[in-house]
Every structure is written in structure tokens, then in C-alpha cells.
Amino acid sequence: MNQAARFSACPACDVAPLAQGIARREAEGVGQGELILSLPTAHCAVCITDVERALMAVPGVRRARVNLTLRRVRIDAPGLEASDLLPVLERIGYEAHELDPAALDTGATDRMGRDLLMRIGVAGFAMMNIMILSVAVWSGADEASRDLFHWISAAIALPTIAFAGQPFFASAYGALRARRLGMDVPISLALILATAISLYETRNSGHHAYFDAAVMLCFFLLIGRYLDHRTRAIARSAAAELSALEVPRATRLCEGGEEVVPVAQLRPGDLLRILPGTRIPADGEIAEGQSEIDRALLTGETLPFAARAGDMLSAGEINLTGPLTLRVTAAGADSSLAQLTALVEAAESARGRYTSLAERASRAYAPVVHILALASFLGWFWITRDIRHSVNIAAAVLIITCPCALGLAVPAVVTAASGRLFRKGLLIKNGTALERLAQVDTVVFDKTGTLTMGTPRLVSPERIPAELAPVVLALAGASSHPLSRALVAALDEYQPADLAEVRECPGYGVSARWNGQEVRLGRADWLRVSDDQDARPGISTWLSVEGQGAAIRLDFTDALRPGAADCVARLHRDGLQVILLSGDRLATVADLAAKLDIREYRAAVDPLGKAAMIDELARQGRHVLMVGDGLNDTAALAGAHVSISPATALDAARVASDMVLTGQNLLPVADAIVTARQATRRIKENFSISILYNVVAVPIAVAGLATPLIAALAMSASSITVTLNALRLRHSKS
């Protein structure tokens, strides 16, 4: 059967029914105007063009924009639903899932980053101009020229500090209103004092003004703030991503036919219509129909589950082949997907209490700085009775003890390590991930999509007789089953045979007539042959041709991810314990463990079981690195000491992880541990530099031997030293 015939038989894949339904849906208020679909398999510019072009060809779609970084497409299509568009993307070879726009709010994070960059640019530009004027003053300008240059510097510095310093001023104001001291309080005080002293000196024709020091201070502080922001902003909440996977609307059966309602309005006992290619919106029991259910995101099972009346389904699973009527047993906050989301939230909250070395050091910083500056002011005023001189010394103390080096200690190392690991194929999302990764002693791997590629591959194409290959290709082309897609890929050199009466029986296989004979491709029990698949590794399907003897078994395997064997071997060599957890069958899991020399493994483990295993290892005092890719791994990823997921993983899994594997090769996972240990050493060295700097510089400032300008230069030197030490990481050996 040709592809055109196949898709014309499916109303969800035909453009004409979409156009006919737009007006009706708009009248009923169905469709929210904007849809967001996850595209986990999109990876290049060609993908952007393909997806946008296919969607724009659908009547009713006004705009479609792909974000390749987030692997999402945002669609403006009033009157359309995700179920109308998912088959269109599947037809051109792209996996897609609906996301709830209300659960995704990335704009605030992006705006904050852009705002900081803008303020850094303003401060940097102003600093360069004021430094040019300062050079003229230092070069021996006469009194009139000096005063003019100081006033010009003031005209540049005052609006710059007022604008660029807003993040610090706002934070300090909030802290003071709450009657507490944060790091931004002394920072703001230093900026204000340096500016105020400079204005006083300029107004009184003084020899020294410190506008350059104030703007330079603001510039370096903003750089530290932005680096810290980047390490935090990428690590968004995995629970929010899981919530976005919940289907926002469902088709409920009622006396008048069907109605589309928000999932929040569903109640136990409601009957739902579940079309092929759509996600299950609630937990429930199949009341009518049969189909194949993709449970890979929830359980990690390689093959779809053949479901029929009486079987239970969970929210988040995908209906693949046949229409179903589902009787709701739990919806909304009571669904299995919502419970998994709650588990992830709890795990993230526990992990969120982990603080970096810089944050721990900052607890004692603010009160000590204020006390020291105040003591310097009072001491010098008592000695000299010169309030101007005393304020200068207090400002110098505040500036010289400014936490630039402390604030850059961790972000600078993370930035250097991020570049190094990105070149190796790993993206760091969390600023504290490196420190935690250095402590890892146990590595837990998921199987499908992590140690393997997650795509079945025909083992021995030659077992299919040449005269039957076109028949198999035609049968496989009539189904969206993963094994059918693998057959189509393996037999692409053939032309499909001309079949008649092609019919897919959901959950079983495909049958047709060929030269007057019945041919079938599908499950062993459907073809009435015995199969010992549970005792064998791998996956299989069967082909039978009426009148041609015994059925032919077609075996499939899931290819190992490149570098998997080398990665496991290196982890063993480094003395790490390696464990394999999978939702797949025992025979398949045991076979893979033997190939990779993984001595400890568990099969048929559900999502809660994986999370429980991670928790049990933690209670034993183990520091666990979890590597997984599916929704079934999300809770375990969030609960592990540190976690990694492939770029092809589900959005929620990538977000729950601390690092993302950008390529296919798995060896960078082992490299990351070495880099993490080196990064931790650099972080500790940076703290030592910061401490040494303060031990030397603070007494100088307190003794009155440093002006605010000298203090700013010393502070800048410490920041540059910390940054250069961090950059050593980029060139060190693994």
C-alpha cells in the first residue's frame, strides 16, 4: 500500500478534515490560539525548515517558529488542537509531544539575562570613557582642566551608576526592609560612598575623585552577577516541564456527542475519546477499543503495550494505533503523572538546599564588612577629627573588601569548565554540579536511549527472502509501530509490493492480500506460532505467507550508544560502582549488562522504583550520578546527587538533569568526572586567593594607606587573578 493511501485512511492526517473543523472549533471556543509542541528529535537547521514548512502548509496555522535550543515549536493556530498537528509532524519523521503553554514561563529568565548584559555594556562603555579622562588628570593636568574633567566624569558616572547599579540597589533595599544584611548591602553602600566622596571632592576642587573606581566596581560586580545568573537560569524546574507534559484539554463523551474540556474539569467515571497519536490525559480503564500504547516515557519499555478493554492506562502515555474510549479513574492532581511531578518537586527541593562554597562564605561576609568599615571610620575620626579623611578610609575598606573575587570564584570556574566539557560533548546546566560530580562514587545508567540508541534495528535482513522483501516493506509501511519503522529503514532499497485489503489490527499487526494469499506481519500469538521471547534477549516480530510453510521470525536489536563500552570500562578503572536500571525485560537487560561488563543490574523497574533505588543508595552514604533520558527517569535524575541526560531525552528529563550530553558518544560522561575534580580544585584555589587578598589588602585599607581608587584597582586585580586561575582549567589534561 502506498503512503498516500495510508494517510488518506487516517482522518487525523488528512488536511481536508482539519480545514473543515476550524470553523466549528472556533465557534465552540476550542483551541487556545497558541500551541507549544516538544520536538525531541530536532537537531539542525534542516529540521527547523522541515517542521516550519510542514506546519505552515496546514490550513489555520498562521505562524510556526522552532526554537532549536529548547527543541520546541511555538504555533499560532486559532481553532486547531495539538492532535491535529502531531500527525503532520509524524508524517515527515519528527516525534512531537504537546506542552502546556501555561506551565512554561521562560520569558522572565531570558529578560533578566538580557537586562544584566545591557547594564554590563553601559557600565563598561562609561568606565572606558571615564578612564580616558582620569589618565589626563594623572598626567598632570592643571587645576582648571582637572576640575573640568572631574565634572565631565561625574556627568557620565552618576546616571551610569544609577542605571547599572539597580540590581544591587534593589536587592539591598529589599534586604534592609526585611531587617537583614545581604551581600548587596555593603556593595550598594560602597557604590554610594565612592560616588558621594567623588562629588564632594569635585565640588571642592579636590585633587582626587573616584568616579572611575565606582563605575569599575559596578562593572566587575555586574560581570560576576551575570556569570552566576547563567549558571542558575539554565537549571529550570523539571517539575514545571512535567506539568507542561500534562494534556491541557480532553475530549469528553456526553449525551450530545463530544465536548472538549480542560483536564481540571474531569471527574472519575467520565468517558474520554482518545484518538491515535495523542497523549492520555488522565488515569483510567479502557472501556472500549484496542490499541498499542507507548509507555517508554513512563516505564522505559522498549515495545508498545498491546491494550484492550479492561486494561489500565496512565496519564502521559501515548496512544499509537487505534481509537479508545477511556473511563477516568484519576485526573489532575490525582493522576500518576501529577504524583510523579510531586516526587520530582520534593527531590528538587532537597537538592536546592545544597549551597556552593561561595554562598556559605557570604553568610559571614556582610556583617563583618560593615563592622570593619564602621570601626575604621570611628577609629580614624577619633584620631584625626577629620570626617572627610575618615569617610575616605571607610569607603576604601568597603571597596577593597568588595566580594568580586569571591563572587567570581565559582562562576568563573564553571564558565571555563563549561567550555571545556562542551567541546567534549557535555553541557553544564547547574553551577554546583561540578562540585557534586567530583564526589561521585556510584554511576547508575538507564538502558533504552541512554546506553543504547533507543531505536530498534533489524538484525539479519538476509533472513527475509528477496521475493518477500517488497511484501514486508508494504506491510511495514502501513503501520507506525517502532518495529515497522525499523523494517522500512532496513528495506529501503526495495519498492513496496502492490497489496490489497491492507488492514492494521491495533496491538497485533498488519494483514493484507498478496497474489491472492493472506500475508501477516505482527505478534506471534496473532500468527498462531509459539515464541520464547521472554527467555531471549532482543525483540522480534513474525511474518507469515499463506501456503508458504512456517512463519519467519524477524529479530531486532537496539544498537549500543557510541562510547558506551569505553565509558563503563573507564568508570570501572577509576574505581566507581556501575549499576544498570531498566524497565525492560530481564533477558534483554541481562544481555546488555553482560556485553558491557556491568555486574549489578535490575530489570522491570518502574519510575518510583528507580527513585527509591537512588534514595536507598543515598542512605547508604553513596554519591550517585544518574544517567537517564525518559520520563521514567525524571524522578531519579532529580533525586540523584548529580545527573546527566542525553540531548535526545524528553524535555523534563533534560531539565531535571544537571548536565546534558550534546552528542551521541557516551565517553564524555567519564571525562566529566575528571574535569569536575579539577574544577573543584580550582574553586578551592580561588577561595584561597580571595582569602589571601583580603588578609593582605584589608589591613592596608584600614591603616589608611589606600585611597578608594587604589582600593578599586586592587579589587579589580583580585578579580582578574581569580579569572585567570579559572582559565587554566581550559587547557589542563583530562
XYZ file of C-alpha atoms in Angstrom:
734
model
C 0.000 0.000 0.000
C 1.432 3.418 -0.893
C 1.904 6.225 1.611
C -0.869 8.354 0.145
C -3.383 5.589 0.638
C -2.162 5.004 4.140
C -2.611 8.566 5.284
C -5.861 9.187 3.475
C -7.301 6.413 5.592
C -6.465 8.364 8.728
C -8.682 11.443 9.240
C -6.201 12.985 11.662
C -3.544 13.002 8.950
C -5.671 14.486 6.175
C -5.600 18.252 5.685
C -9.185 18.497 4.419
C -10.846 17.461 7.728
C -8.629 19.984 9.518
C -9.892 22.820 7.350
C -13.481 21.665 7.787
C -13.162 21.585 11.573
C -11.613 25.005 12.146
C -14.842 26.983 11.929
C -16.680 24.555 14.198
C -13.955 24.660 16.835
C -13.698 28.430 16.788
C -17.445 28.618 17.309
C -17.180 26.197 20.240
C -14.251 28.094 21.724
C -11.889 25.167 21.238
C -8.201 25.951 20.729
C -6.209 28.479 22.665
C -4.604 30.209 19.683
C -1.063 29.237 20.732
C 0.248 25.697 20.922
C 3.683 24.520 22.069
C 4.987 21.157 20.894
C 8.136 19.424 22.089
C 10.442 18.195 19.286
C 12.924 15.833 20.999
C 14.420 14.623 17.680
C 15.053 18.059 16.113
C 18.774 18.810 15.950
C 19.758 21.024 12.998
C 18.758 23.889 10.712
C 17.178 21.466 8.233
C 14.840 20.316 10.998
C 13.719 23.916 11.522
C 12.886 24.319 7.839
C 11.098 20.960 7.575
C 8.936 21.476 10.644
C 8.002 25.082 9.943
C 7.215 24.373 6.282
C 5.020 21.364 7.110
C 3.083 23.237 9.779
C 2.593 26.353 7.676
C 1.011 24.152 4.991
C -1.816 23.240 7.367
C -4.921 25.436 6.977
C -5.424 27.582 10.055
C -1.743 27.799 11.049
C -0.753 31.458 10.952
C 2.790 31.111 12.285
C 5.193 28.388 13.381
C 8.599 29.089 14.918
C 11.063 26.396 16.020
C 13.401 27.002 18.960
C 16.219 24.531 18.339
C 17.866 25.168 21.713
C 14.730 24.167 23.619
C 13.645 21.686 20.888
C 10.183 23.201 20.722
C 7.915 24.727 18.135
C 5.525 27.525 19.049
C 2.472 27.619 16.795
C -0.135 30.342 16.327
C -3.205 28.408 15.161
C -6.613 29.557 16.456
C -9.176 26.762 16.176
C -6.632 23.948 15.970
C -5.513 21.456 18.592
C -2.258 19.585 19.066
C -3.965 16.368 17.929
C -4.476 17.999 14.529
C -0.798 18.801 14.089
C 1.032 15.878 15.710
C 0.256 13.502 12.780
C 1.539 16.121 10.330
C 4.930 16.125 12.087
C 4.949 12.353 12.467
C 4.343 12.027 8.727
C 7.594 13.884 7.973
C 9.505 11.841 10.551
C 9.503 14.033 13.684
C 8.420 12.862 17.123
C 6.359 15.524 18.896
C 4.518 15.953 22.209
C 2.131 18.638 23.363
C 3.267 21.021 26.090
C 1.024 23.279 28.127
C 1.940 26.947 27.422
C 0.573 27.972 30.828
C 3.176 25.782 32.550
C 6.108 27.232 30.652
C 7.453 30.651 31.566
C 10.923 31.158 30.142
C 10.491 34.828 29.293
C 11.316 36.168 32.754
C 14.632 34.301 32.873
C 15.608 35.499 29.392
C 14.654 39.077 30.206
C 16.783 39.040 33.341
C 19.841 37.849 31.414
C 19.375 40.450 28.701
C 18.888 43.138 31.335
C 22.174 42.258 33.052
C 24.038 42.214 29.741
C 22.655 45.649 28.886
C 23.792 47.066 32.229
C 27.251 45.494 31.805
C 27.544 47.165 28.406
C 26.532 50.557 29.778
C 28.932 50.287 32.740
C 31.801 49.094 30.533
C 31.345 51.894 28.000
C 31.155 54.526 30.758
C 34.189 53.057 32.535
C 36.346 53.324 29.396
C 35.393 56.963 28.858
C 35.998 57.937 32.496
C 39.359 56.127 32.499
C 40.437 58.220 29.481
C 39.610 61.389 31.432
C 41.375 60.018 34.521
C 44.566 59.410 32.536
C 44.565 63.107 31.599
C 44.237 64.044 35.290
C 47.011 61.644 36.339
C 49.245 63.068 33.609
C 49.421 66.404 35.408
C 46.533 68.497 34.073
C 46.263 71.961 35.504
C 43.674 72.753 38.167
C 41.034 74.125 35.773
C 41.369 71.169 33.389
C 41.312 68.733 36.320
C 38.070 70.194 37.654
C 36.512 70.142 34.175
C 37.456 66.503 33.653
C 36.062 65.638 37.091
C 32.726 67.301 36.267
C 32.564 65.502 32.892
C 33.336 62.234 34.718
C 30.532 63.000 37.162
C 28.104 63.632 34.279
C 28.966 60.181 32.902
C 29.224 58.276 36.201
C 26.096 59.451 38.032
C 23.475 58.204 35.510
C 25.606 55.117 34.826
C 25.740 54.055 38.466
C 22.072 54.904 38.963
C 21.143 52.680 35.999
C 23.742 49.893 36.072
C 23.663 49.547 39.854
C 19.922 48.949 40.071
C 20.229 45.150 40.630
C 22.350 45.815 43.733
C 20.325 48.779 44.999
C 17.007 46.943 44.641
C 18.353 43.846 46.386
C 19.884 45.910 49.192
C 16.639 47.839 49.689
C 14.677 44.603 49.922
C 17.149 43.180 52.429
C 17.017 46.279 54.624
C 13.204 46.300 54.537
C 13.317 42.725 55.774
C 15.755 43.813 58.511
C 18.628 41.671 57.321
C 22.041 42.186 55.758
C 22.905 40.634 52.425
C 25.985 40.907 50.237
C 24.318 43.638 48.178
C 24.025 45.989 51.157
C 27.782 46.678 51.508
C 28.116 46.657 47.711
C 25.466 49.373 47.414
C 26.983 51.315 50.292
C 30.417 51.189 48.623
C 28.979 52.454 45.331
C 27.109 55.278 47.056
C 30.049 56.288 49.238
C 32.523 56.280 46.340
C 30.162 58.431 44.277
C 29.352 60.780 47.151
C 33.031 61.307 48.046
C 33.830 61.967 44.384
C 31.075 64.575 44.141
C 32.315 66.219 47.362
C 35.909 66.306 46.061
C 34.807 67.679 42.684
C 32.623 70.373 44.237
C 35.507 71.457 46.468
C 38.113 71.307 43.692
C 39.840 68.340 45.324
C 42.822 66.595 43.791
C 41.177 63.152 43.714
C 37.791 61.945 42.525
C 36.809 58.284 42.403
C 34.162 58.121 39.689
C 36.336 55.662 37.762
C 36.594 53.470 40.856
C 32.813 53.494 41.396
C 31.995 52.615 37.769
C 34.759 49.986 37.594
C 33.428 48.441 40.786
C 29.930 48.323 39.312
C 31.220 46.807 36.054
C 33.055 43.896 37.678
C 30.223 43.220 40.090
C 27.761 43.011 37.198
C 30.020 40.532 35.386
C 30.055 38.323 38.461
C 26.287 38.636 38.798
C 25.738 37.675 35.144
C 28.038 34.633 35.301
C 26.194 33.461 38.394
C 22.859 34.103 36.660
C 23.833 31.988 33.650
C 24.748 29.010 35.819
C 21.396 29.213 37.589
C 18.991 30.315 34.869
C 19.515 27.253 32.679
C 18.608 24.918 35.533
C 14.857 25.469 35.364
C 12.346 23.410 37.291
C 11.835 19.876 35.984
C 8.507 19.809 37.784
C 7.329 22.671 35.555
C 8.351 20.695 32.491
C 6.479 17.653 33.762
C 3.413 19.799 34.351
C 3.731 21.067 30.791
C 3.535 17.456 29.568
C 0.103 17.098 31.077
C -2.503 17.357 28.325
C -4.387 20.633 28.958
C -7.645 19.505 27.298
C -9.536 16.263 26.771
C -12.436 15.120 24.574
C -15.238 14.019 26.912
C -18.227 11.993 25.724
C -21.584 13.431 26.716
C -25.234 12.993 25.826
C -24.981 15.434 22.935
C -21.872 13.789 21.478
C -18.424 15.106 22.351
C -17.102 18.181 24.138
C -13.563 19.452 24.646
C -12.982 20.389 28.284
C -9.974 21.328 30.447
C -8.442 18.323 32.182
C -9.080 20.049 35.526
C -12.821 19.550 34.961
C -12.561 15.766 34.559
C -14.070 13.567 37.252
C -13.813 9.817 37.943
C -16.320 7.986 35.772
C -16.114 10.408 32.812
C -15.714 8.777 29.408
C -12.992 10.180 27.143
C -12.310 9.718 23.451
C -8.575 9.058 22.880
C -7.527 9.344 19.230
C -4.407 7.678 17.792
C -1.255 9.770 18.172
C -2.473 11.657 21.251
C -1.331 11.575 24.864
C -3.526 10.040 27.563
C -4.943 12.978 29.606
C -5.863 11.065 32.791
C -5.531 7.709 34.525
C -8.299 5.365 33.537
C -9.607 1.998 32.343
C -10.214 1.207 28.681
C -13.976 0.871 28.247
C -13.923 0.234 24.513
C -11.377 -0.330 21.743
C -7.894 -1.760 21.402
C -4.604 -0.141 20.531
C -0.888 -0.061 21.214
C 0.332 2.237 23.977
C 3.772 3.811 24.086
C 4.848 3.614 27.724
C 8.517 4.362 27.121
C 8.364 7.788 28.773
C 6.884 6.367 31.968
C 8.300 2.840 32.223
C 11.182 2.634 29.754
C 9.623 -0.357 27.978
C 11.109 -0.773 24.510
C 7.985 -2.133 22.807
C 4.484 -0.658 22.863
C 1.944 -2.275 25.149
C -0.983 -4.032 23.448
C -4.005 -2.619 25.306
C -7.632 -3.692 25.153
C -10.849 -3.237 27.124
C -10.254 -3.588 30.863
C -6.589 -2.529 30.798
C -5.476 0.439 32.899
C -3.696 3.401 31.319
C -1.788 6.243 32.958
C -1.703 9.953 32.183
C 1.261 10.795 29.974
C 1.257 7.581 27.930
C 0.716 7.831 24.149
C -1.993 6.066 22.163
C -0.334 4.839 18.976
C -2.707 2.998 16.647
C -6.424 2.679 17.477
C -9.149 4.931 18.932
C -10.049 4.234 22.543
C -12.809 5.081 24.981
C -11.304 5.625 28.437
C -13.203 5.667 31.732
C -11.427 8.108 34.071
C -10.248 6.807 37.444
C -7.962 9.706 38.415
C -7.296 13.092 36.846
C -5.456 16.307 37.579
C -3.530 16.271 40.842
C -4.540 12.639 41.490
C -3.075 11.247 38.250
C 0.106 9.200 38.099
C 1.847 11.955 36.133
C 0.942 14.531 38.790
C 2.242 12.215 41.526
C 5.499 11.840 39.611
C 5.665 15.629 39.321
C 5.216 15.956 43.090
C 8.018 13.446 43.632
C 10.321 15.479 41.375
C 9.400 18.689 43.216
C 10.326 17.072 46.523
C 13.633 15.816 45.147
C 14.472 19.220 43.656
C 13.643 20.942 46.905
C 16.016 18.674 48.786
C 18.754 19.262 46.252
C 18.059 23.013 46.248
C 19.207 23.260 49.855
C 22.698 22.465 48.681
C 24.729 25.690 48.644
C 28.044 26.416 46.981
C 31.176 27.354 48.865
C 30.709 30.995 47.833
C 27.204 31.127 49.275
C 28.357 29.600 52.545
C 31.216 32.087 52.812
C 28.895 35.021 52.107
C 26.859 34.401 55.279
C 29.621 35.900 57.394
C 30.745 38.478 54.840
C 28.145 41.262 55.128
C 28.192 41.873 58.889
C 31.998 41.635 59.073
C 32.457 44.206 56.288
C 30.013 46.661 57.848
C 31.602 46.341 61.275
C 35.095 46.731 59.824
C 34.192 49.822 57.772
C 32.352 51.405 60.698
C 35.240 50.667 63.052
C 37.694 52.210 60.545
C 35.593 55.352 60.281
C 35.184 55.745 64.041
C 38.837 54.962 64.743
C 40.214 57.447 62.252
C 37.710 60.120 63.211
C 38.728 59.696 66.877
C 42.392 60.009 65.878
C 42.201 62.815 63.293
C 38.834 64.521 63.915
C 38.734 64.775 60.087
C 35.400 63.441 58.876
C 36.412 63.726 55.198
C 39.533 61.594 55.713
C 37.619 59.087 57.848
C 34.886 58.651 55.225
C 37.560 58.112 52.543
C 39.116 55.307 54.575
C 35.737 53.714 55.302
C 34.879 53.801 51.584
C 38.264 52.270 50.734
C 37.610 49.445 53.210
C 34.187 48.767 51.700
C 35.587 48.761 48.150
C 38.718 46.721 48.839
C 36.684 44.054 50.631
C 34.063 44.018 47.851
C 33.221 40.383 47.007
C 34.139 40.460 43.304
C 36.771 37.743 43.635
C 34.512 35.802 45.972
C 31.578 36.182 43.595
C 33.676 35.096 40.598
C 35.334 32.164 42.378
C 32.662 29.637 41.385
C 31.098 31.166 38.216
C 34.486 31.743 36.563
C 35.469 28.103 37.064
C 32.067 26.880 35.902
C 32.354 29.024 32.785
C 35.825 27.642 31.974
C 34.743 24.064 32.690
C 31.576 24.550 30.650
C 33.615 25.474 27.583
C 35.932 22.524 28.051
C 33.163 19.987 28.549
C 31.052 21.454 25.749
C 33.903 20.749 23.355
C 33.847 17.178 24.650
C 30.058 16.921 24.225
C 28.619 17.890 27.626
C 26.648 20.984 28.599
C 26.714 22.052 32.278
C 23.415 23.477 33.488
C 23.944 23.834 37.223
C 26.724 25.834 38.865
C 27.170 23.380 41.740
C 27.086 20.274 39.519
C 30.879 20.134 39.142
C 31.464 20.222 42.873
C 28.921 17.438 43.398
C 30.172 15.390 40.442
C 33.662 15.340 41.963
C 32.203 13.434 44.939
C 30.546 10.682 42.844
C 31.385 7.075 43.689
C 28.416 5.294 42.038
C 27.067 5.660 38.476
C 23.534 4.447 37.652
C 22.592 4.057 33.971
C 19.206 3.731 32.324
C 19.192 1.330 29.349
C 16.960 2.360 26.449
C 18.016 5.685 24.952
C 20.998 6.001 27.312
C 23.322 3.008 26.989
C 21.513 2.170 23.744
C 20.272 4.436 20.963
C 16.592 3.666 21.675
C 15.787 2.721 18.060
C 15.219 -0.948 17.076
C 17.351 -2.282 14.198
C 16.724 -5.397 12.111
C 19.440 -7.925 12.973
C 19.532 -10.149 9.850
C 17.783 -8.638 6.812
C 19.017 -11.597 4.762
C 16.562 -13.859 6.600
C 13.807 -12.237 4.573
C 13.614 -13.941 1.152
C 14.229 -11.452 -1.677
C 10.808 -12.133 -3.205
C 9.107 -11.336 0.135
C 11.075 -8.179 0.961
C 8.724 -5.879 -1.054
C 5.767 -7.504 0.724
C 7.312 -6.896 4.152
C 8.091 -3.304 3.162
C 4.496 -2.666 2.091
C 3.098 -4.214 5.296
C 5.509 -2.254 7.491
C 4.710 0.969 5.641
C 1.073 0.654 6.715
C 1.917 0.900 10.433
C 3.551 3.440 12.747
C 4.840 0.738 15.110
C 8.553 1.201 16.018
C 9.418 -2.225 14.566
C 7.578 -1.332 11.353
C 9.635 1.843 11.065
C 12.806 -0.224 11.598
C 11.761 -2.588 8.797
C 11.071 0.305 6.438
C 14.558 1.682 7.165
C 16.216 -1.716 6.636
C 14.405 -2.447 3.342
C 14.609 0.996 1.741
C 16.393 -0.450 -1.334
C 13.187 -2.245 -2.358
C 9.949 -0.968 -3.843
C 6.791 -1.867 -1.857
C 4.636 -4.613 -3.319
C 1.086 -3.939 -4.523
C -1.128 -5.284 -1.735
C -4.885 -5.475 -1.396
C -7.163 -5.315 1.659
C -4.418 -3.857 3.838
C -5.647 -3.682 7.420
C -3.863 -2.867 10.682
C -5.162 -4.646 13.754
C -4.074 -2.383 16.652
C -1.918 -4.225 19.134
C -1.367 -7.222 16.885
C -0.044 -6.353 13.441
C -0.863 -5.780 9.764
C -2.566 -8.151 7.317
C -3.204 -7.956 3.559
C -3.779 -9.974 0.375
C -0.859 -10.584 -1.988
C -1.315 -12.583 -5.179
C -4.459 -13.995 -3.664
C -2.688 -15.148 -0.473
C -3.077 -13.723 3.022
C 0.110 -12.218 4.459
C 0.567 -11.145 8.041
C 3.251 -9.208 9.932
C 2.924 -8.987 13.705
C 2.798 -10.747 17.037
C 3.485 -14.461 17.373
C 0.156 -15.293 19.045
C -1.707 -13.460 16.260
C 0.084 -15.647 13.703
C -0.528 -18.720 15.897
C 3.147 -19.561 16.396
C 4.994 -20.181 19.659
C 7.578 -17.640 20.766
C 10.032 -17.809 23.662
C 10.786 -14.070 23.521
C 10.666 -13.615 27.300
C 13.608 -16.004 27.599
C 15.575 -14.402 24.743
C 17.282 -11.016 24.608
C 16.218 -8.562 21.958
C 12.882 -8.039 20.218
C 11.114 -9.958 17.463
C 8.110 -9.920 15.163
C 6.824 -12.545 12.723
C 5.953 -12.817 9.019
C 3.600 -15.447 7.601
C 2.519 -16.053 4.000
C -0.463 -18.299 3.385
C 0.596 -21.556 1.783
C 4.355 -20.998 2.160
C 5.173 -23.036 5.229
C 6.374 -21.870 8.637
C 6.339 -18.243 9.720
C 9.600 -16.298 9.636
C 10.880 -14.700 12.819
C 12.437 -11.260 12.386
C 14.799 -10.291 15.206
C 15.693 -6.741 16.225
C 18.261 -5.238 18.495
C 18.891 -1.819 19.939
C 22.344 -0.575 18.968
C 24.754 0.436 21.715
C 25.365 4.154 22.062
C 28.868 5.011 20.766
C 31.419 5.048 23.546
C 29.187 3.096 25.973
C 31.648 0.218 26.420
C 34.664 2.555 26.793
C 32.750 4.732 29.261
C 31.795 1.807 31.511
C 35.331 0.371 31.328
C 36.839 3.728 32.317
C 34.427 4.119 35.223
C 35.405 0.667 36.470
C 39.087 1.565 36.086
C 38.541 4.675 38.194
C 37.017 2.562 40.963
C 33.398 3.629 40.511
C 30.467 1.292 41.061
C 28.259 0.950 37.940
C 24.588 -0.102 38.117
C 22.065 -0.668 35.308
C 18.373 0.069 35.992
C 15.749 -0.536 33.293
C 12.034 -1.002 32.811
C 12.738 -3.576 30.089
C 12.579 -7.401 30.249
C 15.110 -9.318 32.345
C 16.616 -11.247 29.408
C 17.267 -8.064 27.422
C 18.715 -6.210 30.420
C 20.944 -9.145 31.420
C 22.271 -9.456 27.861
C 23.237 -5.781 27.720
C 24.832 -5.923 31.186
C 26.965 -8.863 30.079
C 28.105 -7.034 26.932
C 29.208 -4.002 28.952
C 30.565 -5.927 31.963
C 28.052 -4.297 34.324
C 27.866 -6.650 37.279
C 24.851 -5.139 39.063
C 21.566 -4.635 37.211
C 17.810 -4.649 37.757
C 15.016 -5.148 35.219
C 11.305 -4.218 35.082
C 11.891 -1.219 37.384
C 9.160 1.444 37.314
C 9.775 5.201 37.845
C 9.085 5.076 41.579
C 11.354 2.037 41.853
C 14.213 3.918 40.218
C 13.735 6.876 42.551
C 13.575 4.504 45.538
C 16.823 2.844 44.430
C 18.578 6.221 44.227
C 17.236 7.103 47.671
C 18.419 3.797 49.116
C 21.932 4.299 47.724
C 21.978 7.795 49.238
C 21.005 6.386 52.628
C 23.953 4.015 52.326
C 26.205 7.059 52.013
C 26.759 6.722 48.272
C 27.092 9.763 45.999
C 25.159 8.764 42.891
C 25.457 10.003 39.313
C 22.246 9.107 37.449
C 22.326 8.970 33.641
C 18.890 8.669 32.010
C 16.682 10.022 29.259
C 12.990 9.274 29.811
C 10.080 10.491 31.871
C 10.506 7.295 33.877
C 13.989 8.538 34.855
C 12.993 12.095 35.795
C 12.377 11.483 39.499
C 15.622 9.524 39.775
C 17.519 12.266 37.913
C 16.125 14.937 40.228
C 16.849 12.894 43.353
C 20.397 11.835 42.477
C 23.446 13.620 43.856
C 24.160 14.718 40.268
C 22.559 13.742 36.950
C 23.175 13.666 33.193
C 20.767 13.136 30.295
C 21.276 12.939 26.505
C 20.152 15.844 24.323
C 17.639 13.486 22.689
C 15.938 12.947 26.042
C 12.490 14.188 26.923
C 12.362 17.890 27.877
C 11.527 17.064 31.503
C 14.464 14.650 31.803
C 16.904 17.177 30.338
C 15.665 19.874 32.690
C 15.828 17.612 35.744
C 19.449 16.801 34.983
C 22.472 18.897 35.917
C 24.306 18.214 32.651
C 23.227 17.358 29.093
C 25.109 15.063 26.703
C 25.038 17.036 23.440
C 26.435 14.278 21.183
C 25.810 10.575 20.787
C 29.091 9.407 22.320
C 28.805 8.399 25.986
C 32.527 8.632 26.841
C 32.284 12.320 27.940
C 30.361 11.078 30.997
C 33.592 9.549 32.304
C 35.608 12.612 31.214
C 33.229 14.860 33.149
C 34.178 13.285 36.462
C 37.871 14.062 35.882
C 37.023 17.628 34.870
C 34.789 18.005 37.932
C 37.598 17.029 40.272
C 39.938 19.513 38.604
C 37.257 22.230 38.731
C 36.729 21.664 42.433
C 40.451 22.181 42.994
C 40.316 25.437 41.028
C 37.333 26.643 43.060
C 39.193 25.972 46.308
C 42.276 27.722 44.907
C 40.129 30.746 44.032
C 38.801 30.874 47.565
C 42.374 30.737 48.823
C 43.281 33.635 46.517
C 40.293 35.621 47.806
C 41.214 34.954 51.417
C 44.873 35.824 50.858
C 43.866 39.026 49.060
C 41.699 40.128 51.973
C 44.360 39.192 54.535
C 46.852 41.476 52.755
C 44.612 44.238 51.382
C 42.204 44.872 54.256
C 44.886 45.894 56.803
C 46.341 48.271 54.189
C 42.941 49.917 53.698
C 42.229 50.078 57.433
C 45.653 51.640 58.002
C 44.684 54.463 55.622
C 47.287 53.530 53.028
C 44.801 53.044 50.176
C 42.523 55.598 48.569
C 39.161 54.463 47.123
C 40.783 54.448 43.663
C 43.657 52.225 44.789
C 41.120 50.011 46.546
C 39.138 49.663 43.298
C 42.299 48.766 41.362
C 43.262 46.174 43.986
C 39.756 44.722 43.885
C 39.957 44.514 40.071
C 43.352 42.804 40.265
C 41.975 40.129 42.584
C 39.056 39.525 40.210
C 41.379 39.192 37.215
C 43.644 36.788 39.134
C 40.702 34.553 40.008
C 39.516 34.572 36.393
C 42.970 33.692 35.025
C 43.266 30.823 37.509
C 39.893 29.514 36.340
C 41.011 29.692 32.688
C 43.831 27.239 33.456
C 41.115 24.597 33.509
C 40.505 25.025 29.778
C 43.995 23.792 28.945
C 44.586 21.137 31.606
C 44.677 17.460 30.633
C 41.812 15.036 31.383
